[in-house]
């Protein structure tokens, strides 16, 4: 059991976290954030292993991982 | 489109879990100015993680470059000074010689290190100065608008090579890390990339080794990091990291070059 928190205001919508999540648990939002970009959200379910691949790739340190 | 100002998405049911990844203490909690998907942010964070793990924050002095990373001192929570374009190795030499107990590193782009600062990096390396060099190779001049850099690969389109870099007209991409590895004063040179999670971890390992070498008084260490510049590669961030894997590593193979 693990989960991530995403700081959506910091997020620049690069999608590097999304493409590096082995379980496909990160999805892009339809709406835009305060920066004017489509940020990402965590698909909240029990599959997250806390591998932190998303956080390792995030250039803007928007992701916290809990395990 | 609807604008939201939600700050996070949280799993409320898992409160007991431990935080295993967050902003390193050596990094300030501020928004960075870098473009979406820029590798500078990843590399900044890795340096901070290593400084935290080695517990050297109070004695580290960084030397920031001219280039997109010119404001690095705003993002790092340790002493950092600024050098003129290409001169971080000379400034770092002075600091390290006067304050040998400090851990001194330079952070330099490929324009900074391999064009205007070629003399400084060669002689600093050749003198075997006991410093750490973080060399960010994004194959362009980012800050000034995406012109060709010495490291631009053949065929790569930039602002000044709109039809692609041509060896006859523009010369060959400069493998400066391999050149520096030949110098007797150099103890460690490795090339890594930040194009996927595994390579990010390997990059961190290399940065740690380059700092440890300095702590152990071994001498000059350099890590070259292949880093995406989606803006001036004219790609999406996801395409840019792919391009490192499919094109850039062909000319700049990853791995230990010396040490
Ligand atoms: C003495 C001097 N010459 C030229 C410049 C213009 N200039 C600023 S940044 C830069 C190149 C930056 O490229 P690089 O080092 O690769 O860093 P990046 O921006 O790609 O991270 C140049 C030529 C300058 N600031 N000072
Ligand atoms: S990697 Fe970071 S900045 Fe990029 S989309 Fe994911 S959370 Fe946003
Ligand atoms: S221009 Fe390139 S190197 Fe500079 S911040 Fe943007 S993506 Fe990064």
Coordinates of C-alpha atoms and ligand atoms in Angstrom, one line a residue:
Chain A
X1 CA 0.0 0.0 0.0
X2 CA 1.3 3.4 -1.0
X3 CA 0.2 6.7 -2.5
X4 CA 1.5 9.9 -3.9
X5 CA 0.6 13.6 -3.3
X6 CA 0.9 16.0 -6.3
X7 CA 1.3 19.7 -5.9
X8 CA -0.9 20.8 -8.7
X9 CA 0.0 24.4 -8.5
X10 CA 3.7 23.7 -9.0
X11 CA 3.0 21.2 -11.8
X12 CA 4.0 22.2 -15.3
X13 CA 2.2 19.4 -17.1
X14 CA 5.3 17.8 -18.6
X15 CA 3.8 14.3 -18.2
X16 CA 7.1 12.7 -17.4
X17 CA 5.6 11.3 -14.2
X18 CA 2.7 9.9 -16.1
X19 CA 4.8 8.1 -18.7
X20 CA 7.1 6.7 -16.1
X21 CA 4.5 5.2 -13.8
X22 CA 4.6 1.4 -14.4
X23 CA 1.0 1.0 -13.3
X24 CA -0.5 3.9 -15.3
X25 CA -1.8 5.5 -12.1
X26 CA -1.2 9.1 -13.1
X27 CA -3.6 10.9 -15.5
X28 CA -3.7 14.3 -17.0
X29 CA -6.5 16.7 -15.8
X30 CA -9.0 18.2 -18.2
X31 CA -9.0 21.5 -16.4
X32 CA -6.1 23.9 -16.2
X33 CA -4.2 24.9 -13.0
X34 CA -3.1 28.3 -11.8
X35 CA -0.1 28.3 -14.2
X36 CA -2.5 27.7 -17.2
X37 CA -1.4 24.1 -17.8
X38 CA -3.1 20.8 -17.6
X39 CA -1.6 19.3 -14.4
X40 CA -1.9 15.6 -13.4
X41 CA -3.8 13.6 -10.8
X42 CA -3.2 10.4 -9.0
X43 CA -5.7 7.7 -9.8
X44 CA -6.4 6.8 -6.2
X45 CA -6.4 3.0 -5.9
X46 CA -4.5 0.3 -4.1
X47 CA -2.1 -0.6 -7.0
X48 CA 0.5 2.0 -6.1
X49 CA 3.7 0.3 -4.9
X50 CA 5.5 3.5 -3.9
X51 CA 8.3 2.9 -6.5
X52 CA 8.7 6.7 -6.8
X53 CA 9.5 6.6 -10.5
X54 CA 7.1 9.5 -10.9
X55 CA 8.8 11.6 -8.2
X56 CA 12.3 10.7 -9.6
X57 CA 11.3 12.1 -13.0
X58 CA 9.5 15.2 -11.9
X59 CA 11.7 18.2 -12.8
X60 CA 9.7 20.5 -10.5
X61 CA 9.6 18.3 -7.3
X62 CA 5.8 18.3 -7.2
X63 CA 5.4 14.7 -6.0
X64 CA 5.6 13.3 -2.5
X65 CA 5.6 9.5 -2.1
X66 CA 4.1 7.7 1.0
X67 CA 4.8 4.1 1.6
Chain B
X1 CA -11.8 25.4 -19.6
X2 CA -12.4 25.5 -15.8
X3 CA -9.5 26.8 -13.7
X4 CA -8.8 25.0 -10.4
X5 CA -6.7 25.9 -7.5
X6 CA -6.6 22.6 -5.8
X7 CA -3.2 22.0 -4.3
X8 CA -3.0 18.3 -4.1
X9 CA -4.7 15.0 -4.5
X10 CA -4.5 12.9 -1.4
X11 CA -5.4 9.4 -0.4
X12 CA -7.2 10.1 2.9
X13 CA -7.4 6.4 3.8
X14 CA -3.6 5.9 4.1
X15 CA -2.6 8.3 6.8
X16 CA -0.3 5.9 8.6
X17 CA 2.1 5.6 5.7
X18 CA 5.6 7.1 5.9
X19 CA 6.8 9.9 3.6
X20 CA 9.6 8.3 1.5
X21 CA 10.1 11.0 -1.1
X22 CA 9.8 14.7 -0.8
X23 CA 11.7 18.0 -1.3
X24 CA 15.3 17.6 -0.1
X25 CA 16.4 19.9 2.8
X26 CA 19.1 21.4 0.6
X27 CA 16.4 22.6 -1.9
X28 CA 14.2 25.6 -1.3
X29 CA 10.5 25.3 -1.6
X30 CA 10.1 27.8 -4.5
X31 CA 8.8 27.4 -8.0
X32 CA 11.7 27.2 -10.5
X33 CA 11.7 29.2 -13.7
X34 CA 12.7 26.3 -16.0
X35 CA 10.5 25.3 -18.9
X36 CA 8.1 22.3 -18.6
X37 CA 10.1 19.0 -18.7
X38 CA 13.6 20.7 -18.4
X39 CA 16.3 18.4 -17.1
X40 CA 17.9 21.2 -14.9
X41 CA 15.2 20.7 -12.2
X42 CA 15.9 17.0 -11.9
X43 CA 19.7 17.6 -11.7
X44 CA 19.3 20.4 -9.2
X45 CA 17.3 18.0 -7.0
X46 CA 19.8 15.1 -7.3
X47 CA 22.6 17.4 -6.2
X48 CA 20.5 18.4 -3.1
X49 CA 19.7 14.8 -2.3
X50 CA 23.4 13.9 -2.4
X51 CA 24.4 16.9 -0.2
X52 CA 21.7 15.9 2.3
X53 CA 22.8 12.3 2.4
X54 CA 26.5 13.2 2.8
X55 CA 25.5 15.8 5.5
X56 CA 27.7 18.4 3.9
X57 CA 25.2 21.2 3.5
X58 CA 26.9 23.6 5.9
X59 CA 30.2 23.3 4.2
X60 CA 29.2 23.1 0.5
X61 CA 29.8 26.0 -1.9
X62 CA 28.3 25.8 -5.4
X63 CA 29.4 27.9 -8.3
X64 CA 26.5 28.6 -10.7
X65 CA 27.0 29.2 -14.4
X66 CA 25.7 31.6 -17.0
X67 CA 23.0 29.8 -18.9
X68 CA 19.5 28.7 -18.0
X69 CA 20.8 27.6 -14.6
X70 CA 22.0 31.2 -13.8
X71 CA 19.5 31.4 -10.9
X72 CA 20.4 28.1 -9.3
X73 CA 21.3 29.9 -6.1
X74 CA 17.7 30.8 -5.7
X75 CA 16.7 27.1 -5.6
X76 CA 19.6 25.7 -3.4
X77 CA 19.6 26.0 0.3
X78 CA 23.4 26.2 0.7
X79 CA 26.0 28.7 -0.2
X80 CA 26.3 29.4 -3.9
X81 CA 28.2 32.0 -5.8
X82 CA 28.0 33.0 -9.5
X83 CA 30.8 33.1 -12.0
X84 CA 30.9 34.8 -15.4
X85 CA 30.2 32.7 -18.4
X86 CA 32.5 29.6 -18.6
X87 CA 34.6 30.6 -15.5
X88 CA 33.1 28.4 -12.7
X89 CA 36.2 26.1 -12.7
X90 CA 38.5 29.1 -12.1
X91 CA 36.3 30.5 -9.4
X92 CA 35.9 27.1 -7.8
X93 CA 39.7 26.7 -7.9
X94 CA 40.1 29.9 -5.9
X95 CA 37.5 29.0 -3.4
X96 CA 38.8 25.5 -2.8
X97 CA 42.4 26.7 -2.4
X98 CA 41.5 29.3 0.1
X99 CA 39.0 27.1 1.9
X100 CA 40.2 23.5 1.4
X101 CA 37.7 22.2 4.1
X102 CA 34.7 23.3 2.0
X103 CA 33.1 21.1 -0.6
X104 CA 33.2 23.0 -3.8
X105 CA 31.3 22.2 -7.0
X106 CA 30.6 23.8 -10.3
X107 CA 27.3 23.5 -12.3
X108 CA 27.8 24.2 -16.0
X109 CA 25.9 23.9 -19.3
X110 CA 27.6 22.7 -22.5
X111 CA 27.9 26.3 -23.8
X112 CA 29.5 27.3 -20.5
X113 CA 31.8 24.4 -20.1
X114 CA 32.6 23.3 -23.7
X115 CA 32.6 26.6 -25.6
X116 CA 33.4 29.8 -23.8
X117 CA 34.9 28.0 -20.8
X118 CA 37.0 25.4 -22.6
X119 CA 40.3 26.9 -21.3
X120 CA 39.1 27.0 -17.7
X121 CA 37.8 23.5 -17.6
X122 CA 40.9 22.0 -19.3
X123 CA 43.4 23.7 -17.1
X124 CA 41.4 23.1 -13.9
X125 CA 41.1 19.5 -14.7
X126 CA 44.8 19.3 -15.7
X127 CA 45.9 20.8 -12.5
X128 CA 43.9 18.1 -10.7
X129 CA 42.0 20.6 -8.6
X130 CA 40.0 18.8 -5.9
X131 CA 36.6 19.9 -7.0
X132 CA 33.4 18.4 -8.4
X133 CA 32.0 19.4 -11.8
X134 CA 28.4 18.8 -12.8
X135 CA 28.2 19.2 -16.6
X136 CA 24.8 19.5 -18.1
X137 CA 24.8 18.5 -21.7
X138 CA 21.6 19.6 -23.4
X139 CA 23.2 20.0 -26.8
X140 CA 22.1 23.6 -27.3
X141 CA 22.4 27.1 -25.8
X142 CA 19.2 27.2 -24.0
X143 CA 19.3 30.6 -22.3
X144 CA 20.1 32.6 -25.5
X145 CA 17.4 31.0 -27.7
X146 CA 18.6 27.5 -28.8
X147 CA 21.7 28.2 -30.9
X148 CA 24.1 25.4 -31.8
X149 CA 26.4 24.3 -29.0
X150 CA 29.8 22.5 -29.4
X151 CA 27.9 19.4 -28.3
X152 CA 25.0 19.7 -30.8
X153 CA 24.9 16.3 -32.6
X154 CA 25.2 15.9 -36.4
X155 CA 21.9 16.6 -38.1
X156 CA 20.4 18.3 -35.1
X157 CA 18.3 21.4 -36.0
X158 CA 19.0 24.5 -33.9
X159 CA 18.4 28.2 -34.4
X160 CA 21.8 28.5 -36.1
X161 CA 21.8 25.2 -37.9
X162 CA 18.2 25.3 -39.3
X163 CA 18.9 22.5 -41.7
X164 CA 20.8 20.4 -39.2
X165 CA 24.4 20.4 -38.0
X166 CA 26.7 19.6 -40.8
X167 CA 30.2 18.4 -40.0
X168 CA 31.8 20.1 -43.0
X169 CA 30.3 23.5 -42.2
X170 CA 29.9 23.3 -38.4
X171 CA 32.5 20.9 -37.2
X172 CA 32.0 17.7 -35.2
X173 CA 30.2 17.5 -31.8
X174 CA 32.8 17.9 -29.0
X175 CA 33.3 14.9 -26.8
X176 CA 34.9 17.0 -24.1
X177 CA 34.4 14.4 -21.3
X178 CA 36.5 11.9 -23.2
X179 CA 39.1 14.6 -23.8
X180 CA 39.3 15.6 -20.2
X181 CA 39.6 11.9 -19.1
X182 CA 43.0 11.8 -20.9
X183 CA 44.4 14.3 -18.5
X184 CA 46.5 13.0 -15.6
X185 CA 44.9 15.3 -13.1
X186 CA 41.5 13.8 -13.6
X187 CA 40.4 11.0 -11.3
X188 CA 36.8 10.4 -12.3
X189 CA 34.6 11.1 -15.4
X190 CA 31.2 9.5 -16.0
X191 CA 28.4 10.2 -18.5
X192 CA 24.8 9.6 -17.4
X193 CA 21.4 10.8 -18.5
X194 CA 18.1 11.9 -16.8
X195 CA 15.8 10.4 -19.4
X196 CA 14.1 7.7 -17.3
X197 CA 13.8 6.8 -13.6
X198 CA 16.6 4.2 -13.7
X199 CA 19.0 6.6 -15.3
X200 CA 18.0 9.3 -12.8
X201 CA 19.1 6.9 -10.0
X202 CA 22.4 6.1 -11.8
X203 CA 23.0 9.9 -12.2
X204 CA 22.5 10.4 -8.5
X205 CA 25.0 7.6 -7.8
X206 CA 27.5 9.2 -10.1
X207 CA 27.0 12.7 -8.5
X208 CA 27.5 11.1 -5.1
X209 CA 30.8 9.4 -6.2
X210 CA 32.0 12.8 -7.6
X211 CA 31.4 14.4 -4.2
X212 CA 32.8 11.6 -2.2
X213 CA 36.0 11.7 -4.3
X214 CA 36.4 15.4 -3.2
X215 CA 35.7 14.5 0.4
X216 CA 38.3 11.8 0.3
X217 CA 40.8 14.3 -1.3
X218 CA 41.1 12.2 -4.5
X219 CA 41.0 15.1 -6.9
X220 CA 39.1 16.3 -10.0
X221 CA 35.8 14.6 -10.8
X222 CA 33.3 15.4 -13.5
X223 CA 29.8 14.0 -14.2
X224 CA 28.4 14.8 -17.7
X225 CA 24.6 14.5 -17.7
X226 CA 22.6 14.3 -20.9
X227 CA 19.6 16.5 -20.1
X228 CA 16.4 17.4 -22.1
X229 CA 15.8 20.9 -23.4
X230 CA 12.3 20.3 -24.9
X231 CA 11.9 24.0 -25.8
X232 CA 14.8 24.3 -28.1
X233 CA 14.7 20.7 -29.3
X234 CA 11.2 21.7 -30.4
X235 CA 9.7 18.6 -28.8
X236 CA 7.3 17.7 -26.0
X237 CA 9.1 16.7 -22.8
X238 CA 8.1 13.1 -23.4
X239 CA 9.6 13.2 -27.0
X240 CA 12.7 14.9 -25.6
X241 CA 13.6 12.1 -23.1
X242 CA 12.9 9.6 -25.9
X243 CA 15.3 11.5 -28.2
X244 CA 18.1 11.2 -25.6
X245 CA 17.6 7.4 -25.7
X246 CA 17.3 7.0 -29.4
X247 CA 19.7 9.7 -30.8
X248 CA 21.9 11.4 -28.2
X249 CA 23.4 8.3 -26.5
X250 CA 24.6 7.0 -29.9
X251 CA 27.1 9.8 -30.0
X252 CA 27.5 10.2 -26.2
X253 CA 27.5 6.7 -24.8
X254 CA 26.7 6.4 -21.1
X255 CA 29.0 5.0 -18.5
X256 CA 32.2 5.5 -16.7
X257 CA 34.9 7.1 -18.9
X258 CA 37.6 7.1 -16.2
X259 CA 37.9 6.1 -12.6
Ligands
LIG1 C1 30.9 36.5 -21.8 C2 29.5 36.1 -22.3 N1 29.3 35.7 -23.6 C3 28.1 35.3 -24.0 C4 27.1 35.4 -23.2 C5 25.7 34.9 -23.7 N2 25.2 33.6 -23.2 C6 24.5 33.5 -22.1 S1 24.0 32.0 -21.8 C7 24.9 31.4 -23.1 C8 24.9 29.9 -23.5 C9 24.3 29.0 -22.5 O1 24.2 27.7 -22.9 P1 24.6 26.5 -22.0 O2 25.8 26.8 -21.2 O3 24.6 25.3 -22.8 O4 23.4 26.5 -20.9 P2 21.9 26.2 -21.1 O5 21.3 27.6 -21.1 O6 21.6 25.4 -22.3 O7 21.5 25.5 -19.8 C10 25.5 32.4 -23.8 C11 26.3 32.3 -25.0 C12 27.3 35.8 -21.9 N3 26.2 35.9 -21.0 N4 28.5 36.2 -21.5
LIG2 S1 6.5 15.3 -13.7 FE1 5.9 16.9 -12.2 S2 5.6 18.8 -13.5 FE2 5.6 17.0 -14.9 S3 3.4 16.5 -15.1 FE3 4.2 15.2 -13.4 S4 3.8 16.4 -11.5 FE4 3.6 17.8 -13.2
LIG3 S1 15.4 26.7 -22.6 FE1 15.9 24.5 -22.4 S2 17.5 24.4 -20.9 FE2 16.6 26.4 -20.7 S3 15.0 26.2 -19.1 FE3 14.0 25.8 -21.1 S4 14.1 23.6 -21.5 FE4 15.6 24.1 -19.8

